[in-house]
Amino acid sequence: MRRWRPTRIRPGWPFLVLAILLPLLVQNPFLHRLLAVAALEAVLAVSLNLVLGYGGLISLGHAGFYGIGAYVTALLALHLGAPFLVTLPVAALAAAITGWIFARPILHLRGHYFAMATLALGEILVLVAYNWDAVTRGPSGLPGIPRAELFGWVATTHRDNYYLGLALLVLAIVVIRRFVDSPFGLSLIATRGDDQAAASIGTDVAGVRTMAFALAAFFAGAAGALYAHYITFVSVEPFQLTHTIALLAMVAVGGIATIPGPIVGAVLLTLLPEVLRGLADLRMVLYGVLLMLVIWLRPQGLLGQGRLFAGWRGRPPASLVPQRVSAEPNAEERRTQPSPREEAGAR
Amino acid sequence: MDSVTIPVLVDQLVSGLAIGGVYGLVALGFALIFGVLRVAQFAHGEVYMLVAFLVLTALPALPLGGFSQFGLVLVLALFLGAAIGLAVERVVFRPLMAAPHIAAIISAIGLSIALQYLAAFLWGAELHPFVLNWAPGNLTLGPATIPAFKVVIFVTALALLAGLQLVLRRTQLGRAIRATASDPETARLMGINTIRIIAAAFAVGSAFAGAAGVLVAALYGVVYSSMGIAALVKGYTATVIGGVGNLVGAVISGLLLGVFEVLLESYVSPKWSDAIIFALLIGVLVLRPQGLLGRAIPERL
Amino acid sequence: MNIVRSRLLALVLAAAFILVGCDIGGLAGAGGDQIKIAVVGPMSGDAATYGQDFVRGAQMAAEKINAAGGVDGKEIVIEQFDDRNDTTETANIAQRIGSDSSILASMGHFTSSTVYAAMPIYKANGLPLVVISASDPKITQQGNEWVFRVSPTNDLGAQATADLLVQQLGLTRIATFYLNTDFGKSEHQYFVERVQQNGGTIVLDEPYQPDTKDFTSGIIKLKNAGAEAVYLSSYYNDAALLIKQAVASGVQTRWFASAAIISNQFPEVGGEAVEGVITARVAQGENWEAVAAEYRQKYGAEPTPFVIYAYAATQAIAEAARQGGATRDGIRQGLEAIENLDTAIGPLSFDQNRQAIYTEFEFLIVQDGQFKPWTP
């Protein structure tokens, strides 16, 4: 597949080397902890971007899949003594299967109906985890999850866990990029603009969307498994709507429908509250203002490509690869005057 | 509680309709803004919160007795809501009209976070008691005794809805809003200044959020900085059940949501009522993709 | 990726790391003549008043100890941290504290859930934690030798109130509401068990979720439950709102609640509706009253019990550093050795689970917007 689109995205080898070296050069456990968290957030943002950026579907339940991964891992490890090499794939598959089952009936929904359905799913998952005391210990959470272990090596320190997260991130990037570049990915991008038009040229709209949704859930679940082994404690807070909203912000700030964008967004928005910590009460005010400011200055995100945006707003693009950089008016609009939104934007 | 008696049921229904009226008002504003702009105003809950705080701050300056204070507070809330709505539209949404939808949504989320924590900074994050001088006491309705204020809230919500319907159907502005909501492109071609209409919808929709904010503050007796989130989730849910862009549907589903909540908490479980509501919501969406009361309008996202 | 974008990316990453670098720079620098104690709790959000109480109590004790020459010439320094009352943030902040070698002991984390999240991290870092509010009895029964508690467990107050209701006041039909968290569930369970042992009946057993502000359905149940008294396993916010809404709906009953409602905010939020609400707390001796008086003078308000517990925890840590040495492990060993230490809560001793021993209780009633002593 990359044979016929060889130059689209070059691997970020220098960044990977930097990411590997950084914690070796800076010996600070607190920085290592932040990096470990940022790596997991990046996996979540990259996987959410598959649905949001390439699929054009707003999912408000992504943190729920992260939660499935974490809880499945915790329960397997605590009750069955399952090792990391078992919990990781099982947790990822559990999230993917949940995503797949859930996606089938709702993927014909559009826009806000889809967003609402995913919000409802996320809330249900959290409420079940919070109230099903017999299994999840409810608000008490599940403490005492063992550290991740690979062939005798135990991921004890933050740096160990950071490297695990980084490995998962690299895997997620490789797989998701392959998916996006494959015919499935092209179909997915086609459904983003206009699912009916995509269907009319023979795309299995529900099929590719289900696949993307399940794949995104798979990586979120895997991230959940790492989280559980890393923090050694699982309770519902990290899996709530507010986390999904933070993930949406990461994708949008970094650059939607790009591979590096969500990673940059995840790193920045994970570090930002720590950097602002000195401001105490005002730090979240500034966080919100900075979020608005970034979007205001670069609506497509820091690394966003205008090109990939065309058609994202649900206006059917004239072709699959639109020529203009800004939002592309559809064929019908082009015959008439620019719409009020373009008018305002032009000023 | 095992036996269901009529007085208990009446009490529950009235309570459900009161809180449902608040959800309906929030949903109505959300739906109105969505209708003309086709973008979700995710900071809608913060308008509701901010108005409640501003009114709370203004209360000592309104030492009127009884009902006149309530009336004045309501009018003040409508005006404050409208003013905040206009500012939000101008600062957050208008500059992003040409940007992708997700940009406007994230910007609204940024605004929502900033406003919530700003309120916590200015007024403090604790609960602030909100007490009006007017305490209408209890009402005897057949065999049931119910707090009269709940009836007042329900009636106020319906009156505001009726007022809006009157404006939408009988005035030039209302017709322009409806035209824009049903088809922005055609409306613009017909010579409607859709940018002004969007601002007007923001003003009216946010005014309703403001009214809902003070009603709920008076009902629960408190104002707090994180109150907007719950309102947004409930209002968003009601909007979607009602069929996005369907104003009457938004109010009806807000009322239904309120009643359902009380009944589920009472007869099933307070721990599981929200989960059941969300499960029902998914069921409704699967069976009726346009929402329970919606018609198939072409939604753009 | 084109050149412009990759440069932008590099720039962004570089900027981020520089910012983090600055932040970490601020962390370094352990003082040799200081004993630094971390005070952790909700410093922002709607439980922020509790975090503030922790800091005030600890600060007052530190000032007192320092004025008297400190610990063998070393000054006690209090540094506050915000865990936002969120388990994930707690894990984050506990690690930050644990990896700062200048900090020798930590106290706080408001709720039982946050303490559970933090405990293994303190153990891994070998840093003693003194719990000053979280009240689930099981916290100190986990075999974690780094966790001590100077505040009382919630079983004691709940049982004392259950005895009061059924045995002394003869109120046998009792309704209960409880916050569905570690704290609420465990306290509620001890209360219900004791009521039933005493021959009373629980006529309403109603959980509510955290962040609940609308108690309508529970109140309608209460109206029709025929209860002679209500017991709330709640914090001040929920309790004040619930009672206020119930009274507005015409409920007339006698209200009792957990000691966690003791806060100036409780009568403020609840207003007239909460007049006459009764709660049990551990008996307060002269030392408690002396610290309370100092607090009143300094801040012009009635202190919550958490001020006193933070004060006592600081005294205990200082004494431990004196006995065991000014190191993390020295303080842990010093705390274990404490026996009848004279502190703000009176003589402090730990049982074999490192839980402070309490025996006596007293009751408080809300009168004229204040908590006042009450005898049945």
Coordinates of N, CA and C in Angstrom, one line a residue, chain A residues 191-346:
Chain A
T191 N -16.0 8.1 3.7 CA -17.2 8.2 4.4 C -17.3 9.4 5.2
R192 N -16.1 10.0 5.6 CA -16.1 11.2 6.4 C -16.8 12.3 5.7
G193 N -16.5 12.5 4.4 CA -17.1 13.6 3.7 C -18.6 13.3 3.5
D194 N -19.0 12.2 2.9 CA -20.4 12.0 2.6 C -20.6 10.5 2.6
D195 N -21.2 10.0 3.6 CA -21.3 8.5 3.6 C -22.2 8.0 2.5
Q196 N -23.2 8.8 2.1 CA -24.1 8.3 1.1 C -23.4 8.2 -0.3
A197 N -22.6 9.2 -0.5 CA -21.9 9.2 -1.8 C -20.9 8.1 -1.8
A198 N -20.2 7.9 -0.6 CA -19.3 6.8 -0.5 C -19.9 5.4 -0.7
A199 N -21.1 5.3 -0.1 CA -21.9 4.1 -0.3 C -22.2 3.8 -1.7
S200 N -22.5 4.9 -2.4 CA -23.0 4.8 -3.8 C -21.8 4.3 -4.7
I201 N -20.6 4.6 -4.3 CA -19.5 4.1 -5.1 C -19.0 2.7 -4.6
G202 N -19.8 2.1 -3.8 CA -19.5 0.7 -3.4 C -18.8 0.5 -2.1
T203 N -18.7 1.6 -1.2 CA -18.0 1.5 0.0 C -18.9 0.8 1.1
D204 N -18.4 -0.1 1.8 CA -19.2 -0.7 2.9 C -19.0 0.3 4.1
V205 N -19.9 1.3 4.1 CA -19.7 2.4 5.1 C -19.7 1.8 6.5
A206 N -20.7 1.0 6.9 CA -20.8 0.5 8.2 C -19.6 -0.4 8.5
G207 N -19.2 -1.1 7.5 CA -18.1 -2.1 7.7 C -16.8 -1.3 8.1
V208 N -16.4 -0.3 7.3 CA -15.1 0.3 7.6 C -15.2 1.1 8.9
R209 N -16.4 1.7 9.1 CA -16.5 2.5 10.4 C -16.4 1.6 11.6
T210 N -17.0 0.4 11.5 CA -17.0 -0.5 12.6 C -15.5 -0.9 12.8
M211 N -14.8 -1.2 11.7 CA -13.4 -1.6 11.8 C -12.6 -0.5 12.5
A212 N -12.8 0.7 12.1 CA -12.0 1.8 12.6 C -12.3 2.0 14.1
F213 N -13.6 1.9 14.5 CA -14.1 2.1 15.8 C -13.5 1.0 16.7
A214 N -13.5 -0.3 16.2 CA -13.0 -1.4 17.0 C -11.5 -1.3 17.2
L215 N -10.8 -0.8 16.1 CA -9.3 -0.7 16.1 C -8.9 0.4 17.2
A216 N -9.7 1.5 17.1 CA -9.4 2.5 18.1 C -9.6 2.0 19.5
A217 N -10.7 1.3 19.7 CA -11.0 0.7 21.0 C -9.9 -0.2 21.5
F218 N -9.4 -1.0 20.5 CA -8.3 -2.0 20.8 C -7.1 -1.3 21.4
F219 N -6.7 -0.2 20.8 CA -5.5 0.5 21.4 C -5.8 1.2 22.7
A220 N -7.1 1.7 22.8 CA -7.4 2.3 24.1 C -7.4 1.3 25.2
G221 N -7.9 0.1 24.9 CA -7.9 -1.0 25.8 C -6.5 -1.4 26.2
A222 N -5.6 -1.5 25.2 CA -4.2 -1.8 25.5 C -3.6 -0.8 26.4
A223 N -3.9 0.5 26.1 CA -3.4 1.6 27.0 C -3.9 1.4 28.4
G224 N -5.2 1.0 28.5 CA -5.8 0.8 29.8 C -5.0 -0.3 30.6
A225 N -4.6 -1.4 29.9 CA -3.9 -2.5 30.5 C -2.5 -1.9 31.0
L226 N -1.8 -1.1 30.2 CA -0.6 -0.6 30.7 C -0.8 0.3 31.9
Y227 N -1.9 1.1 31.9 CA -2.2 2.0 33.0 C -2.4 1.2 34.3
A228 N -3.2 0.2 34.2 CA -3.5 -0.6 35.4 C -2.2 -1.2 36.0
H229 N -1.3 -1.8 35.2 CA -0.1 -2.3 35.7 C 0.8 -1.3 36.2
Y230 N 0.7 -0.1 35.6 CA 1.6 1.0 36.0 C 1.2 1.7 37.3
I231 N -0.1 2.1 37.4 CA -0.5 2.8 38.6 C -0.8 1.8 39.7
T232 N -1.0 0.5 39.4 CA -1.3 -0.6 40.3 C -2.7 -0.4 41.0
F233 N -3.4 0.6 40.6 CA -4.7 0.9 41.2 C -5.7 1.4 40.2
V234 N -6.9 0.9 40.2 CA -7.9 1.3 39.2 C -9.2 1.7 39.9
S235 N -9.6 2.9 39.5 CA -11.0 3.4 39.9 C -11.5 4.2 38.8
V236 N -12.8 4.6 38.9 CA -13.4 5.1 37.7 C -13.0 6.5 37.2
E237 N -12.3 7.3 38.0 CA -12.1 8.7 37.6 C -11.4 8.8 36.2
P238 N -10.4 8.1 35.9 CA -9.7 8.3 34.6 C -10.5 8.0 33.4
F239 N -11.7 7.4 33.6 CA -12.4 6.8 32.5 C -13.7 7.6 32.2
Q240 N -13.8 8.8 32.8 CA -15.0 9.6 32.7 C -15.0 10.5 31.5
L241 N -16.1 11.1 31.3 CA -16.3 12.0 30.1 C -15.3 13.1 30.1
T242 N -14.9 13.6 31.2 CA -13.9 14.7 31.2 C -12.6 14.3 30.6
H243 N -12.2 13.0 30.8 CA -11.0 12.6 30.1 C -11.2 12.5 28.6
T244 N -12.3 12.0 28.2 CA -12.6 11.9 26.7 C -12.5 13.3 26.1
I245 N -13.1 14.3 26.9 CA -13.0 15.7 26.4 C -11.6 16.2 26.3
A246 N -10.8 15.8 27.3 CA -9.4 16.2 27.2 C -8.7 15.6 26.0
L247 N -9.1 14.3 25.7 CA -8.5 13.7 24.5 C -8.9 14.3 23.2
L248 N -10.2 14.7 23.2 CA -10.6 15.5 22.0 C -9.8 16.7 21.8
A249 N -9.6 17.4 22.9 CA -8.8 18.6 22.9 C -7.4 18.4 22.4
M250 N -6.8 17.2 22.8 CA -5.4 16.9 22.4 C -5.4 16.7 20.9
V251 N -6.3 16.0 20.4 CA -6.4 15.7 18.9 C -6.5 17.0 18.2
A252 N -7.5 17.9 18.6 CA -7.8 19.1 17.9 C -6.6 20.1 18.0
V253 N -6.0 20.2 19.2 CA -4.9 21.1 19.3 C -3.7 20.7 18.5
G254 N -3.4 19.4 18.5 CA -2.2 18.9 17.8 C -2.4 18.9 16.3
G255 N -3.6 18.6 15.9 CA -3.9 18.6 14.4 C -4.6 17.3 14.1
I256 N -5.9 17.5 13.7 CA -6.8 16.4 13.5 C -6.4 15.7 12.2
A257 N -6.6 14.4 12.1 CA -6.3 13.7 10.9 C -4.9 13.8 10.4
T258 N -4.0 13.9 11.4 CA -2.6 13.8 11.1 C -2.0 12.7 12.0
I259 N -0.9 12.1 11.7 CA -0.3 11.2 12.7 C 0.4 11.9 13.8
P260 N 1.3 12.8 13.6 CA 2.0 13.4 14.7 C 1.2 14.4 15.5
G261 N 0.1 14.9 15.0 CA -0.7 15.9 15.7 C -1.2 15.5 17.0
P262 N -1.9 14.4 17.1 CA -2.4 13.9 18.4 C -1.3 13.7 19.4
I263 N -0.1 13.2 18.9 CA 1.0 13.0 19.9 C 1.5 14.3 20.5
V264 N 1.7 15.3 19.6 CA 2.1 16.6 20.1 C 1.0 17.2 21.1
G265 N -0.3 17.0 20.7 CA -1.3 17.5 21.5 C -1.3 16.8 22.9
A266 N -1.1 15.5 22.9 CA -1.1 14.7 24.1 C 0.0 15.2 25.0
V267 N 1.2 15.3 24.4 CA 2.4 15.7 25.2 C 2.1 17.1 25.8
L268 N 1.7 18.0 24.9 CA 1.5 19.4 25.4 C 0.5 19.5 26.5
L269 N -0.7 18.9 26.3 CA -1.8 19.1 27.2 C -1.6 18.2 28.5
T270 N -0.7 17.3 28.4 CA -0.3 16.6 29.7 C 0.6 17.4 30.5
L271 N 1.6 18.1 29.8 CA 2.6 18.9 30.5 C 2.0 20.2 31.0
L272 N 1.0 20.8 30.2 CA 0.5 22.1 30.5 C 0.1 22.3 31.9
P273 N -0.8 21.4 32.4 CA -1.3 21.7 33.8 C -0.1 21.6 34.8
E274 N 0.9 20.8 34.5 CA 2.1 20.7 35.5 C 2.9 22.0 35.4
V275 N 3.0 22.5 34.2 CA 3.8 23.8 34.0 C 3.0 24.9 34.7
L276 N 1.7 24.9 34.6 CA 0.9 26.0 35.2 C 0.6 25.8 36.7
R277 N 1.1 24.7 37.2 CA 0.7 24.4 38.6 C 1.0 25.5 39.6
G278 N 2.0 26.3 39.3 CA 2.3 27.4 40.2 C 1.2 28.5 40.3
L279 N 0.3 28.5 39.3 CA -0.7 29.5 39.3 C -1.9 29.0 40.2
A280 N -1.8 27.8 40.7 CA -2.9 27.3 41.6 C -4.3 27.5 41.0
D281 N -5.1 28.3 41.6 CA -6.5 28.3 41.2 C -6.7 28.8 39.8
L282 N -5.8 29.6 39.3 CA -6.0 30.1 38.0 C -5.5 29.2 36.8
R283 N -4.9 28.1 37.2 CA -4.2 27.3 36.2 C -5.2 26.7 35.2
M284 N -6.4 26.3 35.7 CA -7.3 25.7 34.7 C -8.0 26.8 33.9
V285 N -8.1 28.0 34.5 CA -8.6 29.1 33.7 C -7.7 29.3 32.5
L286 N -6.4 29.4 32.8 CA -5.4 29.6 31.7 C -5.4 28.4 30.7
Y287 N -5.6 27.2 31.2 CA -5.6 26.0 30.4 C -6.8 26.2 29.4
G288 N -8.0 26.6 29.8 CA -9.1 26.8 28.9 C -8.8 27.9 27.9
V289 N -8.3 29.0 28.4 CA -8.0 30.1 27.5 C -7.0 29.7 26.5
L290 N -5.9 29.0 26.9 CA -4.9 28.6 25.9 C -5.5 27.7 24.8
L291 N -6.4 26.8 25.3 CA -7.1 25.9 24.4 C -7.8 26.7 23.3
M292 N -8.6 27.8 23.8 CA -9.3 28.6 22.8 C -8.3 29.4 21.9
L293 N -7.2 29.8 22.5 CA -6.3 30.6 21.7 C -5.7 29.8 20.6
V294 N -5.3 28.6 20.9 CA -4.7 27.7 19.9 C -5.6 27.5 18.8
I295 N -6.9 27.2 19.1 CA -7.9 26.9 18.1 C -8.2 28.2 17.3
W296 N -8.1 29.3 17.9 CA -8.4 30.6 17.3 C -7.3 30.9 16.3
L297 N -6.1 30.7 16.7 CA -4.9 31.0 15.8 C -4.8 29.9 14.7
R298 N -5.0 28.7 15.1 CA -4.8 27.6 14.1 C -6.0 26.6 14.2
P299 N -7.1 26.9 13.6 CA -8.3 26.1 13.7 C -8.0 24.6 13.4
Q300 N -7.0 24.4 12.5 CA -6.8 23.0 12.1 C -5.8 22.3 13.0
G301 N -5.4 23.0 14.1 CA -4.4 22.4 15.0 C -3.0 22.8 14.7
L302 N -2.1 22.6 15.6 CA -0.7 23.0 15.4 C -0.1 22.4 14.2
L303 N -0.3 21.1 14.0 CA 0.3 20.4 12.9 C -0.7 20.1 11.8
G304 N -1.9 20.7 11.9 CA -3.0 20.3 11.0 C -2.7 20.7 9.6
Q305 N -3.2 19.8 8.7 CA -3.1 20.2 7.3 C -4.5 20.6 6.8
G306 N -4.5 21.8 6.2 CA -5.8 22.3 5.7 C -6.4 21.3 4.7
R307 N -5.5 20.7 3.9 CA -5.9 19.8 2.9 C -6.9 18.7 3.4
L308 N -6.5 18.1 4.5 CA -7.3 17.0 5.0 C -8.6 17.4 5.6
F309 N -8.8 18.7 5.7 CA -10.0 19.2 6.4 C -11.1 19.3 5.5
A310 N -10.9 19.6 4.3 CA -11.9 19.8 3.3 C -12.9 18.7 3.5
G311 N -14.2 19.0 3.5 CA -15.2 17.9 3.6 C -15.4 17.5 5.0
W312 N -14.5 17.9 5.9 CA -14.7 17.3 7.3 C -16.0 17.8 7.9
R313 N -16.4 19.0 7.5 CA -17.6 19.5 8.2 C -18.8 18.9 7.7
G314 N -18.7 17.9 6.9 CA -19.9 17.1 6.5 C -20.4 17.7 5.2
R315 N -19.8 18.7 4.6 CA -20.2 19.2 3.3 C -19.5 18.2 2.3
P316 N -20.3 17.6 1.4 CA -19.7 16.7 0.5 C -18.7 17.3 -0.3
P317 N -17.5 16.8 -0.3 CA -16.4 17.3 -1.1 C -16.6 17.0 -2.6
A318 N -16.2 17.9 -3.4 CA -16.4 17.7 -4.9 C -15.6 16.5 -5.3
S319 N -14.5 16.2 -4.8 CA -13.8 15.0 -5.1 C -13.1 14.5 -3.8
L320 N -12.5 13.4 -3.9 CA -11.8 12.9 -2.7 C -10.6 13.7 -2.3
V321 N -9.9 14.3 -3.2 CA -8.8 15.1 -2.9 C -9.0 16.5 -3.3
P322 N -9.6 17.3 -2.5 CA -10.0 18.7 -2.9 C -8.7 19.5 -3.1
Q323 N -8.9 20.5 -3.9 CA -7.7 21.3 -4.2 C -7.4 22.5 -3.3
R324 N -8.5 23.0 -2.7 CA -8.3 24.2 -1.9 C -7.9 23.9 -0.5
V325 N -7.2 24.8 0.2 CA -6.7 24.5 1.5 C -7.8 24.7 2.5
S326 N -8.5 25.8 2.4 CA -9.5 26.1 3.4 C -10.8 25.2 3.1
A327 N -11.7 25.4 4.0 CA -12.9 24.6 3.9 C -13.5 24.7 2.5
E328 N -13.7 23.5 1.9 CA -14.1 23.5 0.5 C -15.6 23.6 0.3
P329 N -16.1 24.6 -0.3 CA -17.6 24.5 -0.5 C -17.9 23.4 -1.5
N330 N -19.0 22.8 -1.4 CA -19.4 21.8 -2.3 C -19.8 22.3 -3.6
A331 N -20.0 21.4 -4.5 CA -20.3 21.8 -5.9 C -21.5 22.8 -6.0
E332 N -22.5 22.4 -5.2 CA -23.7 23.2 -5.3 C -23.5 24.7 -4.8
E333 N -22.7 24.8 -3.7 CA -22.4 26.1 -3.2 C -21.6 26.9 -4.1
R334 N -20.7 26.2 -4.8 CA -19.8 26.9 -5.7 C -20.6 27.7 -6.8
R335 N -21.7 27.1 -7.2 CA -22.5 27.8 -8.2 C -23.1 29.0 -7.6
T336 N -23.4 29.0 -6.3 CA -24.0 30.2 -5.7 C -23.0 31.0 -5.1
Q337 N -23.4 31.9 -4.1 CA -22.4 32.7 -3.4 C -21.7 31.9 -2.3
P338 N -20.6 32.5 -1.8 CA -20.1 31.8 -0.6 C -21.1 31.8 0.6
S339 N -21.0 30.8 1.4 CA -22.0 30.7 2.5 C -21.6 31.7 3.6
P340 N -22.5 32.0 4.5 CA -22.2 32.9 5.6 C -20.9 32.6 6.4
R341 N -20.7 31.3 6.5 CA -19.5 30.9 7.3 C -18.2 31.3 6.6
E342 N -18.2 31.0 5.3 CA -17.0 31.4 4.6 C -16.9 32.9 4.5
E343 N -18.0 33.5 4.4 CA -18.0 35.0 4.3 C -17.3 35.5 5.6
A344 N -17.7 35.0 6.7 CA -17.2 35.5 8.0 C -15.7 35.2 8.1
G345 N -15.4 34.0 7.6 CA -14.0 33.5 7.7 C -13.1 34.4 6.8
A346 N -13.6 34.8 5.7 CA -12.8 35.6 4.8 C -12.4 36.9 5.3

